[in-house]
mmCIF file of C-alpha atoms in Angstrom:
data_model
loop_
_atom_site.group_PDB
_atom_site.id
_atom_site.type_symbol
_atom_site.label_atom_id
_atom_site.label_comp_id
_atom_site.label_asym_id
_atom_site.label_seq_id
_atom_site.Cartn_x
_atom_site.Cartn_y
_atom_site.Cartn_z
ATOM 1 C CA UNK A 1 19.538 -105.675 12.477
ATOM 2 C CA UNK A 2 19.423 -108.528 10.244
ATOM 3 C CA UNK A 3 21.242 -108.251 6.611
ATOM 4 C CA UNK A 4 18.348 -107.987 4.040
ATOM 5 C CA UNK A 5 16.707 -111.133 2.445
ATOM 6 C CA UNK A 6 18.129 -112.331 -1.464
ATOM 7 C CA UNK A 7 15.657 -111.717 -3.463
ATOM 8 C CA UNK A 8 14.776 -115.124 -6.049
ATOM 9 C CA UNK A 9 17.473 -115.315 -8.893
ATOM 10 C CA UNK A 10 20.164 -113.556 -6.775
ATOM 11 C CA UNK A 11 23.458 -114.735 -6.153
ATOM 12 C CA UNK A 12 23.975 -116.581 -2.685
ATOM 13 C CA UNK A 13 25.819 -114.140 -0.756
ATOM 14 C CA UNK A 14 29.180 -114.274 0.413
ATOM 15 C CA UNK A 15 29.525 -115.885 3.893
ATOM 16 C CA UNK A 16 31.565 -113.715 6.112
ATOM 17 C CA UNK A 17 32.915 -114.861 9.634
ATOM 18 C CA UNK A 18 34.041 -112.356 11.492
ATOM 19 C CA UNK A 19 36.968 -113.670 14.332
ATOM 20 C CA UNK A 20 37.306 -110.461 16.685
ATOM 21 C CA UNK A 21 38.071 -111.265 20.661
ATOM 22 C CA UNK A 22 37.097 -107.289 21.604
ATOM 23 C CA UNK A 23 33.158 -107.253 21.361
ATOM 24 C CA UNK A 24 32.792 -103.651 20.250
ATOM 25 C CA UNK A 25 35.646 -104.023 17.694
ATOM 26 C CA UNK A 26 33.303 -107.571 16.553
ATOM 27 C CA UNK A 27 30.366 -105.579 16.968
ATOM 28 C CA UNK A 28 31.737 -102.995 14.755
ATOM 29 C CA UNK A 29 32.817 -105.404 12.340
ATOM 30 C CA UNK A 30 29.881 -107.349 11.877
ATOM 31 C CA UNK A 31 27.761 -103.973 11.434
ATOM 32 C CA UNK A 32 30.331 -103.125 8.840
ATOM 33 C CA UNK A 33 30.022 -106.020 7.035
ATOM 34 C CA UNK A 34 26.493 -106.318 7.042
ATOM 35 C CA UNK A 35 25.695 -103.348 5.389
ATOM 36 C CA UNK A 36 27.595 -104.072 2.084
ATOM 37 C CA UNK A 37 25.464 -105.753 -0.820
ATOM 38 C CA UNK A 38 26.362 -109.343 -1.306
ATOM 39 C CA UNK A 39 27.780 -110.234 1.905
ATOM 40 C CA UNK A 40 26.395 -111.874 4.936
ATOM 41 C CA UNK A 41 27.896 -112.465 8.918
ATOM 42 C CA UNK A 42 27.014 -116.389 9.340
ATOM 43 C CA UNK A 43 28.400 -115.957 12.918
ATOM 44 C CA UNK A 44 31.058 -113.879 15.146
ATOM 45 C CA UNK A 45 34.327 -116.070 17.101
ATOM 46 C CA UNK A 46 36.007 -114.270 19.793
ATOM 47 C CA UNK A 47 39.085 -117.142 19.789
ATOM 48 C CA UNK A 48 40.557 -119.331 17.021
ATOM 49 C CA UNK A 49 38.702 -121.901 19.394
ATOM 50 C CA UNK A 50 35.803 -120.934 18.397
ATOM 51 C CA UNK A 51 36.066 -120.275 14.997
ATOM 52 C CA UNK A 52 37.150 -123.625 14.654
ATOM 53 C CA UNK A 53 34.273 -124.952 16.335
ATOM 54 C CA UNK A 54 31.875 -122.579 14.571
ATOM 55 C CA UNK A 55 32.835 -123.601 11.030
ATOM 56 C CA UNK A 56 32.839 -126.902 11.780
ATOM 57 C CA UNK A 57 29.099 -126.268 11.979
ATOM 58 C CA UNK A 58 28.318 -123.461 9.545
ATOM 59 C CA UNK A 59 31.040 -123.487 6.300
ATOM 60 C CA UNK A 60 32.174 -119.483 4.895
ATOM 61 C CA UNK A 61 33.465 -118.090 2.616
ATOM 62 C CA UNK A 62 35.596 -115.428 3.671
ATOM 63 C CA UNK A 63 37.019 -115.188 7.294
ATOM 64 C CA UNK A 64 37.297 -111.269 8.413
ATOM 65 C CA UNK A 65 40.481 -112.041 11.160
ATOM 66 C CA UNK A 66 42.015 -110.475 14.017
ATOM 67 C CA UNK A 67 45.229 -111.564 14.379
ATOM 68 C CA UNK A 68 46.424 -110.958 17.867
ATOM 69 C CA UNK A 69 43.441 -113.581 19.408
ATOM 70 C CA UNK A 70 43.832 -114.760 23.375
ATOM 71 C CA UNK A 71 44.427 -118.376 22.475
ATOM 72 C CA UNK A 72 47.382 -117.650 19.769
ATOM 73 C CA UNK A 73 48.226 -116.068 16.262
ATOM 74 C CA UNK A 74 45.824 -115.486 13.816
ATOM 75 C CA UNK A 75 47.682 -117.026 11.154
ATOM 76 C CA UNK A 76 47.585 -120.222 13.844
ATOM 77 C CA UNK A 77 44.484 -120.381 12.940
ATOM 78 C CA UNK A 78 44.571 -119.565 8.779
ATOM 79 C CA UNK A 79 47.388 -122.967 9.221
ATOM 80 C CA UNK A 80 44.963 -125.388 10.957
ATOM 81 C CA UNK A 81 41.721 -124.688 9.025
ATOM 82 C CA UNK A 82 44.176 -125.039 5.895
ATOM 83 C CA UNK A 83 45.443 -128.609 7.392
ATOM 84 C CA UNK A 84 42.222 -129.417 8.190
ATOM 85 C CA UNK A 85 41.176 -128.711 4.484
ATOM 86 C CA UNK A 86 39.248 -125.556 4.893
ATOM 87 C CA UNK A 87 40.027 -123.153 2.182
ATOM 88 C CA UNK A 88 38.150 -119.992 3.169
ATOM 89 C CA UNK A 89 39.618 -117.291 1.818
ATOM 90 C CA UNK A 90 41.030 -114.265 4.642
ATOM 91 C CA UNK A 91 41.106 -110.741 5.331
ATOM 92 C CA UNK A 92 43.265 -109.706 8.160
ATOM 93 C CA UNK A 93 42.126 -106.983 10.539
ATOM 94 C CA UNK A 94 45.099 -105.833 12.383
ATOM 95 C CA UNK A 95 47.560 -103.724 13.680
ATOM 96 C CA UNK A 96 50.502 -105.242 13.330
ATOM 97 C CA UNK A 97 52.611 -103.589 10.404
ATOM 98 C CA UNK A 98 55.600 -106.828 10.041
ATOM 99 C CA UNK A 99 55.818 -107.013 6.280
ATOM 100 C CA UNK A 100 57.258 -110.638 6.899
ATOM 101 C CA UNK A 101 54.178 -111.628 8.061
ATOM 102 C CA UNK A 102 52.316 -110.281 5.891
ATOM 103 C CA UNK A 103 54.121 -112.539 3.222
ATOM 104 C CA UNK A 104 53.220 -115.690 5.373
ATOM 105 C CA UNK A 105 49.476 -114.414 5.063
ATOM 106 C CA UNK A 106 49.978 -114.602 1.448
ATOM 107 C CA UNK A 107 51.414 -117.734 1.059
ATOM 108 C CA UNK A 108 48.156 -119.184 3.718
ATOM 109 C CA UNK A 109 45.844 -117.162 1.504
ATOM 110 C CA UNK A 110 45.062 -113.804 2.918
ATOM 111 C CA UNK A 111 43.912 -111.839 0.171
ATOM 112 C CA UNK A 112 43.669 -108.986 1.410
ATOM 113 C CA UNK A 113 45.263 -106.461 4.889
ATOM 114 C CA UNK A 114 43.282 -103.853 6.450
ATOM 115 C CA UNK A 115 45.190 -101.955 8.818
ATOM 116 C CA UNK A 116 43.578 -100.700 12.243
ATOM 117 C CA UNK A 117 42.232 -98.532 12.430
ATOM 118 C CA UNK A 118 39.894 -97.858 9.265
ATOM 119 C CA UNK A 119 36.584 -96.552 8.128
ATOM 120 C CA UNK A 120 33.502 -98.218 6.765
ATOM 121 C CA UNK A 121 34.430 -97.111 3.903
ATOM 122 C CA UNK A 122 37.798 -98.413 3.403
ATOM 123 C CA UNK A 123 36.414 -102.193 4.598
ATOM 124 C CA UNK A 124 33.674 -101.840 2.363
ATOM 125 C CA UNK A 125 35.997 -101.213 -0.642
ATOM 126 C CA UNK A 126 38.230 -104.427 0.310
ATOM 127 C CA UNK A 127 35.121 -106.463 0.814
ATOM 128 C CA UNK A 128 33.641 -105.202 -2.885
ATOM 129 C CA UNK A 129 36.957 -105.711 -4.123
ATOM 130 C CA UNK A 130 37.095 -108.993 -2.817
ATOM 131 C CA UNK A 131 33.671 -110.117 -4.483
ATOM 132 C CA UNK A 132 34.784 -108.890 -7.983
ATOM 133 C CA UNK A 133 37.952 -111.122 -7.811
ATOM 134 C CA UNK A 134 36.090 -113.964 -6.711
ATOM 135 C CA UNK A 135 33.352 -113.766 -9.593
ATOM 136 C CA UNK A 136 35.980 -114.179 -11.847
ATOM 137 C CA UNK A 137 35.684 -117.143 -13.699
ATOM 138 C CA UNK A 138 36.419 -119.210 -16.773
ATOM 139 C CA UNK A 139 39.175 -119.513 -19.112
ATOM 140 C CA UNK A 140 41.568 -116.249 -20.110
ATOM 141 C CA UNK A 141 41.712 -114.774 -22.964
ATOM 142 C CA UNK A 142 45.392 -113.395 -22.682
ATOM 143 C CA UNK A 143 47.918 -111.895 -19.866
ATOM 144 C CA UNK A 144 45.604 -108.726 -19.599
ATOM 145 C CA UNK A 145 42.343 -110.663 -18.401
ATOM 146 C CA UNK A 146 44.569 -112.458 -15.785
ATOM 147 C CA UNK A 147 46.058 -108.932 -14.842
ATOM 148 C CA UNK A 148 42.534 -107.458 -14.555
ATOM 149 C CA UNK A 149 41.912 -110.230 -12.141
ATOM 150 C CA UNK A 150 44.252 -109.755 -10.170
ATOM 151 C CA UNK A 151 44.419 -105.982 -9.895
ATOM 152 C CA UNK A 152 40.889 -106.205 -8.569
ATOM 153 C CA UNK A 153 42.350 -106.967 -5.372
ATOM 154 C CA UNK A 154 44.924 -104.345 -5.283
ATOM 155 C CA UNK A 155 43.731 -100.999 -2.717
ATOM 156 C CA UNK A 156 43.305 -97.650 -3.992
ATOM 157 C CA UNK A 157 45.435 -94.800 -2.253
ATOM 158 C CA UNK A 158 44.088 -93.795 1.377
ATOM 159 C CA UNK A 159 41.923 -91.194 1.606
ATOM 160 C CA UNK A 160 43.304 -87.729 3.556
ATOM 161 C CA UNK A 161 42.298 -86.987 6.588
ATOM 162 C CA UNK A 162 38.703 -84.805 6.872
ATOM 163 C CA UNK A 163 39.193 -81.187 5.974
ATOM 164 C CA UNK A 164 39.681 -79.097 8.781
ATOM 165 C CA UNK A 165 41.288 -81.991 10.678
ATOM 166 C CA UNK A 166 44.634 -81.420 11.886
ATOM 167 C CA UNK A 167 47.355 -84.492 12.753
ATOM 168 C CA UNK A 168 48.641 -82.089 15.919
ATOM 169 C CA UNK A 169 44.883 -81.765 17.533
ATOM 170 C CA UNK A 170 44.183 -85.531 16.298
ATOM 171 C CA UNK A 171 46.983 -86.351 18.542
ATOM 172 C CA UNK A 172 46.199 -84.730 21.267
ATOM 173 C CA UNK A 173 42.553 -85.638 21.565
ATOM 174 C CA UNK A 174 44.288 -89.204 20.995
ATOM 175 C CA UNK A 175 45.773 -89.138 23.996
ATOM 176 C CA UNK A 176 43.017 -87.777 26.102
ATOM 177 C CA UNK A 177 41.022 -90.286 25.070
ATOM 178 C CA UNK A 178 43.928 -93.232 25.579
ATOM 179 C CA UNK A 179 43.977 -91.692 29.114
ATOM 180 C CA UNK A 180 40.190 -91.920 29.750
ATOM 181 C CA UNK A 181 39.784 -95.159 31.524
ATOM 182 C CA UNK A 182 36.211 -95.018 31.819
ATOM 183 C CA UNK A 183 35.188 -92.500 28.926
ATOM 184 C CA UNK A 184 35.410 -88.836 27.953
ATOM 185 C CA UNK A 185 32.836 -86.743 26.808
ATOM 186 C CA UNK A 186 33.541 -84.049 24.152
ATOM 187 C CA UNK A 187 33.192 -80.926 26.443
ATOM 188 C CA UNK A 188 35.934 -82.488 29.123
ATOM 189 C CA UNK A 189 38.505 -83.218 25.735
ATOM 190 C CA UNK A 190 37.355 -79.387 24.770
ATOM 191 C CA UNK A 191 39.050 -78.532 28.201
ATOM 192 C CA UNK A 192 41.836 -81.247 28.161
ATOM 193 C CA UNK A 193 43.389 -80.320 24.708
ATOM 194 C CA UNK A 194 42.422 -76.606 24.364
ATOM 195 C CA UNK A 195 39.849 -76.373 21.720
ATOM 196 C CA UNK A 196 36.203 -75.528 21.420
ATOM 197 C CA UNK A 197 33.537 -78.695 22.003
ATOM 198 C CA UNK A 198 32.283 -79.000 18.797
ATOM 199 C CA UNK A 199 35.928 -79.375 17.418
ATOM 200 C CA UNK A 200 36.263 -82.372 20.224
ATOM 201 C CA UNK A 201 33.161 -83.770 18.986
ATOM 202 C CA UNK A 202 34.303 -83.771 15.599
ATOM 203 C CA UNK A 203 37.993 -85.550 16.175
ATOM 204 C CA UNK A 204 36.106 -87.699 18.323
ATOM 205 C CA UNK A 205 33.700 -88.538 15.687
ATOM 206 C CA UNK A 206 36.903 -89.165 13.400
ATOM 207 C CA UNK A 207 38.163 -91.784 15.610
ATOM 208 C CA UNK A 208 34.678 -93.806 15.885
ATOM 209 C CA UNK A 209 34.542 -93.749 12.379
ATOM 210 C CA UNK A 210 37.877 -95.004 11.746
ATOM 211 C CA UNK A 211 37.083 -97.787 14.548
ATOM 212 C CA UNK A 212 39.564 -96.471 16.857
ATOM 213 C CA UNK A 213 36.879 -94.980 19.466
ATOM 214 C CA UNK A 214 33.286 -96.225 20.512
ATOM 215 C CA UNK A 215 30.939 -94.031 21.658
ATOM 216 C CA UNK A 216 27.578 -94.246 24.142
ATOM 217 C CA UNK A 217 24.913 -92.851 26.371
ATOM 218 C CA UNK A 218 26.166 -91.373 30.116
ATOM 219 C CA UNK A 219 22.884 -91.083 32.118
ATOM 220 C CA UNK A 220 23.188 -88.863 34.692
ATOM 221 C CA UNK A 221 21.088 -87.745 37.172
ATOM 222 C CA UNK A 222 19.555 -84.561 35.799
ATOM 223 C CA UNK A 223 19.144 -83.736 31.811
ATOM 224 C CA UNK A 224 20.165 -85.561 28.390
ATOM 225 C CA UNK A 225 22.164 -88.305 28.359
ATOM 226 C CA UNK A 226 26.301 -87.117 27.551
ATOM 227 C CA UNK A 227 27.488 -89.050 25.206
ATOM 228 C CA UNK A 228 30.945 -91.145 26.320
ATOM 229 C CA UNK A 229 33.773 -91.881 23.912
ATOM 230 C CA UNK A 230 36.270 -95.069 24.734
ATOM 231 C CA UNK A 231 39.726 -95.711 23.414
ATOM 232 C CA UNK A 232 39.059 -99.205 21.915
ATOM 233 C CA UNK A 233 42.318 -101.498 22.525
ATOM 234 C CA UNK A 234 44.810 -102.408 19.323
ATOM 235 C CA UNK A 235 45.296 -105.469 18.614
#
């Protein structure tokens, strides 16, 4: 589904491309992004390649990044579009947890780290946080205008886990799902990990939401469709 249309007098919206080499994950992403106010996907890269290519076509704003892409870093990437005079600003989708590269984002202009996996909600608050920074504009008034500025990029705390959600059972539905090559429906993790179906569904629901899962249709032969859930590889 298309992002809705400005409406005359609006601001232009910010133009997101998203750089994501697993489709769901990009999928996911570009969903995500799409359904916050003031932003817009221009495109989706599945390789620094790509996103090279694509911008040299279609300029953004704001580069949503994988890091861990199949032809080399993501930061690889952030270096060359910086030599190359392309100052889009990034937010790096990731894994990885190395605090020393998270400095060299800094330095390359990463504003902002959102650690796999995470909710809507979470990327939504970067993304919201990331517009308010960058409508900042004009001259200071004193140190507490700059600080205001720049605290609108700082995270809140994470939100707890769901009440009624345990780390234990999270765990264990984890790994019946990590060991379901081709998908797991919520009545076989029921009988995996020892717990009634609708708590399954409900972990399982947990880990699509915080991107860690995707979910689908399983036609069978007789009946409704069962619904499938697949681990969705870190990166």
């Amino acid at each position: 589904m298309s992002p809705p249309q400005a409406k005359p007098g609006d601001p232009a919206p910010i133009r997101v491309l998203v750089v994501e080499d697993d489709p769901v994950a990009a999928d996911a992403h570009r969903m995500y992004v799409d359904r916050v106010p003031g932003f817009a996907v221009i495109g989706t890269a599945r390789s620094g390649g790509d996103a090279q290519r694509l911008l040299e076509r279609t300029p953004a704003d704001l580069l949503l990044l994988d890091l861990y892409l199949p032809d080399g870093h993501g930061l690889q990437l952030v270096r060359a579009l910086r030599a190359a005079g392309n100052g889009a600003d990034v937010i790096a989708v990731t894994s990885a947890r190395d605090l020393a590269m998270v400095r060299d984002g800094v330095s390359l202009g990463v504003v902002q780290y959102v650690l796999k996996p995470f909710t809507f909600s979470t990327l939504r608050d970067r993304l919201l946080r990331y517009a308010e920074f960058r409508a900042t504009a004009g001259e200071a008034s004193g140190q507490d205008e700059v600080d205001r500025a720049l605290a609108a990029l700082r995270a809140p705390q994470p939100a707890a886990m769901p009440k009624g959600l345990t780390q234990a059972t999270l765990h264990a539905v984890t790994e019946a799902l990590r060991g379901a090559e081709e998908g797991i429906s919520a009545a076989a993790t029921a009988e995996t990990v020892g717990i009634s179906r609708i708590t399954a569904r409900r972990y399982l629901e947990h880990l699509v939401e915080a991107g860690r899962a995707a979910r689908a249709p399983h036609y069978g032969q007789i009946g409704r469709p069962e619904l499938l859930y697949r681990w969705l590889s870190e990166h």
